[in-house]
Amino acid sequence: MTVSETRPAADEAPLRVAVIVGSVREGRQGPAVADWFLRTAEGHGLDLDVIDVAEVDLPLVMPGWGGSASPEAAAALARVSPRVERADAFVIVTPEYNHSFPAALKNFIDWHHPQWQAKPVGFVSYGGLGGGLRAVEQLRLVFAELHATTVRDSVSLHGPWSGLGQDGEPLDATVCAGAAKGMLGQLAWWGRALRTARAEHPYQG
């Protein structure tokens, strides 16, 4: 039996994608944007798991090097970290605050490290004329430091042209759906390629 004949089962398994909602602000649009993305991602053969940062009670104070997390932080991590670890890929849903991304999202990212390594990250951003693109560009730098691979294409909802309407769908649905399809295609390719690579050669970050 050749190597290629032993791979199909793993390659064809649904790609496990954690969709991380990064805003915790009152009146936020993050959950609505995530819901639209989940509907758009249906039929792509993905196993989607939504992690809402607003529901993860992680403190801002972190232990020093070699220290232990507080009991409260340890309990929160015990609930969410295995889900981050299981994921083959990630989609970050983020607004743009003051030309950057939310502090709560950065805090969630910083509480994890090996869970991001050698996995692809895609982005769905929203907010204002820029559609959250400046937040995405800064997040690319963060994930590069964490040994993750960000995919080139992203999805951005620009108000007032392509933000969400009252029905929960983008005002420019065709453009947004096309952008989501492109990003998901890249995410799936990198997700499967890196999943195979991690299985054959565990990543040494």
Short mmCIF file of C-alpha atoms in Angstrom, two decimals:
data_model
loop_
_atom_site.label_atom_id
_atom_site.label_comp_id
_atom_site.label_asym_id
_atom_site.label_seq_id
_atom_site.Cartn_x
_atom_site.Cartn_y
_atom_site.Cartn_z
CA MET A 1 0.00 0.00 0.00
CA THR A 2 1.39 3.41 -0.98
CA VAL A 3 1.45 6.47 1.22
CA SER A 4 -1.19 8.14 -0.93
CA GLU A 5 -3.52 5.17 -0.39
CA THR A 6 -3.41 5.66 3.37
CA ARG A 7 -4.39 9.35 3.32
CA PRO A 8 -7.95 9.71 1.96
CA ALA A 9 -9.73 9.05 5.27
CA ALA A 10 -7.87 11.84 7.03
CA ASP A 11 -7.98 14.21 4.04
CA GLU A 12 -11.73 13.72 3.58
CA ALA A 13 -12.67 14.14 7.24
CA PRO A 14 -14.58 17.38 7.84
CA LEU A 15 -12.27 20.27 8.57
CA ARG A 16 -12.85 21.47 12.13
CA VAL A 17 -13.08 25.27 12.06
CA ALA A 18 -13.41 27.39 15.19
CA VAL A 19 -15.28 30.62 14.42
CA ILE A 20 -14.20 33.14 17.06
CA VAL A 21 -16.45 36.14 17.70
CA GLY A 22 -14.09 38.84 18.96
CA SER A 23 -16.31 41.70 20.15
CA VAL A 24 -17.74 42.01 23.67
CA ARG A 25 -19.19 45.53 23.34
CA GLU A 26 -22.85 46.14 24.22
CA GLY A 27 -24.97 46.37 21.08
CA ARG A 28 -22.30 44.55 19.08
CA GLN A 29 -22.96 43.17 15.62
CA GLY A 30 -20.48 40.32 15.96
CA PRO A 31 -23.01 37.52 16.59
CA ALA A 32 -25.16 38.67 13.64
CA VAL A 33 -22.13 38.76 11.35
CA ALA A 34 -21.08 35.32 12.60
CA ASP A 35 -24.58 33.96 11.96
CA TRP A 36 -24.47 35.25 8.38
CA PHE A 37 -21.06 33.67 7.89
CA LEU A 38 -22.25 30.33 9.28
CA ARG A 39 -25.16 30.32 6.82
CA THR A 40 -22.78 31.18 3.99
CA ALA A 41 -20.34 28.42 5.00
CA GLU A 42 -23.00 25.70 4.86
CA GLY A 43 -22.27 23.10 2.21
CA HIS A 44 -18.50 23.55 2.34
CA GLY A 45 -17.91 20.34 4.31
CA LEU A 46 -16.77 22.11 7.46
CA ASP A 47 -17.37 21.22 11.10
CA LEU A 48 -17.99 24.68 12.59
CA ASP A 49 -17.66 25.52 16.29
CA VAL A 50 -18.53 29.07 17.41
CA ILE A 51 -16.50 30.47 20.30
CA ASP A 52 -17.88 33.78 21.56
CA VAL A 53 -15.20 35.70 23.47
CA ALA A 54 -17.96 37.46 25.43
CA GLU A 55 -18.85 34.10 26.98
CA VAL A 56 -15.27 33.24 28.01
CA ASP A 57 -14.41 34.79 31.37
CA LEU A 58 -10.65 35.18 31.08
CA PRO A 59 -8.99 37.81 33.30
CA LEU A 60 -6.69 40.52 31.99
CA VAL A 61 -4.06 39.68 34.60
CA MET A 62 -1.87 36.79 33.43
CA PRO A 63 0.56 34.73 35.51
CA GLY A 64 4.26 35.45 35.20
CA TRP A 65 6.59 33.15 33.27
CA GLY A 66 6.42 29.72 34.86
CA GLY A 67 3.48 30.73 37.03
CA SER A 68 0.04 29.15 37.25
CA ALA A 69 -3.28 30.62 36.20
CA SER A 70 -5.74 31.60 38.90
CA PRO A 71 -8.46 29.02 39.69
CA GLU A 72 -10.99 31.17 37.80
CA ALA A 73 -8.77 31.45 34.74
CA ALA A 74 -7.92 27.74 34.88
CA ALA A 75 -11.62 26.87 34.93
CA ALA A 76 -12.33 29.10 31.93
CA LEU A 77 -9.39 27.65 30.01
CA ALA A 78 -10.50 24.11 30.80
CA ARG A 79 -13.77 24.84 29.03
CA VAL A 80 -12.45 26.64 25.95
CA SER A 81 -8.83 25.61 25.32
CA PRO A 82 -9.66 22.03 24.19
CA ARG A 83 -11.94 23.52 21.54
CA VAL A 84 -9.11 25.73 20.27
CA GLU A 85 -6.75 22.74 20.33
CA ARG A 86 -9.17 20.52 18.37
CA ALA A 87 -9.64 23.07 15.60
CA ASP A 88 -7.86 22.51 12.30
CA ALA A 89 -8.43 26.13 11.27
CA PHE A 90 -9.89 29.39 12.55
CA VAL A 91 -12.09 32.21 11.33
CA ILE A 92 -11.87 35.42 13.34
CA VAL A 93 -14.96 37.66 13.27
CA THR A 94 -13.79 41.12 14.30
CA PRO A 95 -14.86 44.74 14.24
CA GLU A 96 -12.43 47.62 14.07
CA TYR A 97 -12.00 49.77 17.17
CA ASN A 98 -9.78 52.86 16.81
CA HIS A 99 -7.98 51.42 13.76
CA SER A 100 -7.34 48.10 15.54
CA PHE A 101 -9.02 44.99 16.95
CA PRO A 102 -10.82 44.57 20.31
CA ALA A 103 -8.76 44.20 23.46
CA ALA A 104 -10.88 41.22 24.56
CA LEU A 105 -9.95 39.37 21.38
CA LYS A 106 -6.24 40.00 21.94
CA ASN A 107 -6.60 38.79 25.53
CA PHE A 108 -8.23 35.56 24.32
CA ILE A 109 -5.48 35.05 21.75
CA ASP A 110 -2.73 35.67 24.31
CA TRP A 111 -4.08 33.09 26.76
CA HIS A 112 -3.29 30.44 24.14
CA HIS A 113 -0.10 29.70 22.25
CA PRO A 114 0.59 26.16 20.96
CA GLN A 115 -3.07 25.78 19.98
CA TRP A 116 -2.58 28.28 17.12
CA GLN A 117 0.61 26.83 15.71
CA ALA A 118 0.76 25.51 12.14
CA LYS A 119 -2.93 26.21 11.52
CA PRO A 120 -4.58 28.61 9.06
CA VAL A 121 -6.58 31.67 10.06
CA GLY A 122 -9.21 33.46 7.98
CA PHE A 123 -10.96 36.74 8.78
CA VAL A 124 -14.46 38.20 8.59
CA SER A 125 -14.37 41.88 9.52
CA TYR A 126 -16.93 44.65 9.70
CA GLY A 127 -17.34 48.28 10.66
CA GLY A 128 -17.33 51.71 9.10
CA LEU A 129 -15.96 52.76 5.73
CA GLY A 130 -12.89 50.53 6.10
CA GLY A 131 -14.90 47.40 6.86
CA GLY A 132 -12.50 46.38 9.64
CA LEU A 133 -9.58 45.83 7.27
CA ARG A 134 -7.10 47.68 9.48
CA ALA A 135 -7.97 45.35 12.35
CA VAL A 136 -7.33 42.37 10.08
CA GLU A 137 -3.94 43.64 8.94
CA GLN A 138 -2.83 44.02 12.55
CA LEU A 139 -4.14 40.58 13.46
CA ARG A 140 -2.01 39.10 10.69
CA LEU A 141 1.09 40.32 12.55
CA VAL A 142 -0.14 38.78 15.80
CA PHE A 143 -0.82 35.38 14.27
CA ALA A 144 2.50 35.36 12.43
CA GLU A 145 4.20 35.61 15.82
CA LEU A 146 2.12 32.64 16.99
CA HIS A 147 3.31 30.49 14.03
CA ALA A 148 -0.12 30.50 12.40
CA THR A 149 -0.72 31.02 8.68
CA THR A 150 -3.25 33.68 7.68
CA VAL A 151 -4.97 33.20 4.32
CA ARG A 152 -4.67 35.98 1.78
CA ASP A 153 -8.36 36.69 1.07
CA SER A 154 -10.71 37.98 3.75
CA VAL A 155 -14.35 39.02 4.03
CA SER A 156 -15.14 42.63 4.95
CA LEU A 157 -18.52 44.24 5.48
CA HIS A 158 -18.32 47.97 4.82
CA GLY A 159 -20.97 50.29 6.17
CA PRO A 160 -23.09 51.68 4.71
CA TRP A 161 -22.57 49.77 1.43
CA SER A 162 -22.22 46.15 2.48
CA GLY A 163 -23.00 46.09 6.18
CA LEU A 164 -25.79 43.90 7.50
CA GLY A 165 -29.37 44.90 6.75
CA GLN A 166 -32.28 44.42 9.12
CA ASP A 167 -32.79 40.93 7.71
CA GLY A 168 -29.30 39.88 8.82
CA GLU A 169 -27.99 39.70 5.26
CA PRO A 170 -25.32 41.96 3.75
CA LEU A 171 -26.59 44.87 1.69
CA ASP A 172 -24.24 43.77 -1.10
CA ALA A 173 -24.94 40.07 -0.72
CA THR A 174 -23.34 38.95 -4.00
CA VAL A 175 -19.97 40.57 -3.32
CA CYS A 176 -19.87 39.37 0.30
CA ALA A 177 -20.86 35.81 -0.60
CA GLY A 178 -18.19 35.74 -3.31
CA ALA A 179 -15.56 36.97 -0.86
CA ALA A 180 -16.61 34.32 1.67
CA LYS A 181 -16.37 31.59 -0.96
CA GLY A 182 -12.84 32.65 -1.90
CA MET A 183 -11.66 32.84 1.71
CA LEU A 184 -13.22 29.49 2.59
CA GLY A 185 -11.55 27.83 -0.39
CA GLN A 186 -8.14 29.04 0.73
CA LEU A 187 -8.84 28.17 4.37
CA ALA A 188 -9.91 24.63 3.44
CA TRP A 189 -6.82 24.07 1.28
CA TRP A 190 -4.42 25.26 3.97
CA GLY A 191 -6.40 23.53 6.70
CA ARG A 192 -6.16 20.11 5.08
CA ALA A 193 -2.56 20.58 3.97
CA LEU A 194 -1.41 21.63 7.43
CA ARG A 195 -3.49 18.96 9.18
CA THR A 196 -1.70 16.32 7.11
CA ALA A 197 1.67 17.96 7.73
CA ARG A 198 1.11 18.09 11.52
CA ALA A 199 0.12 14.44 11.56
CA GLU A 200 3.18 13.34 9.61
CA HIS A 201 5.68 15.80 11.09
CA PRO A 202 4.58 17.32 14.43
CA TYR A 203 5.31 21.03 14.39
CA GLN A 204 8.27 22.19 16.43
CA GLY A 205 7.61 25.86 17.11
#
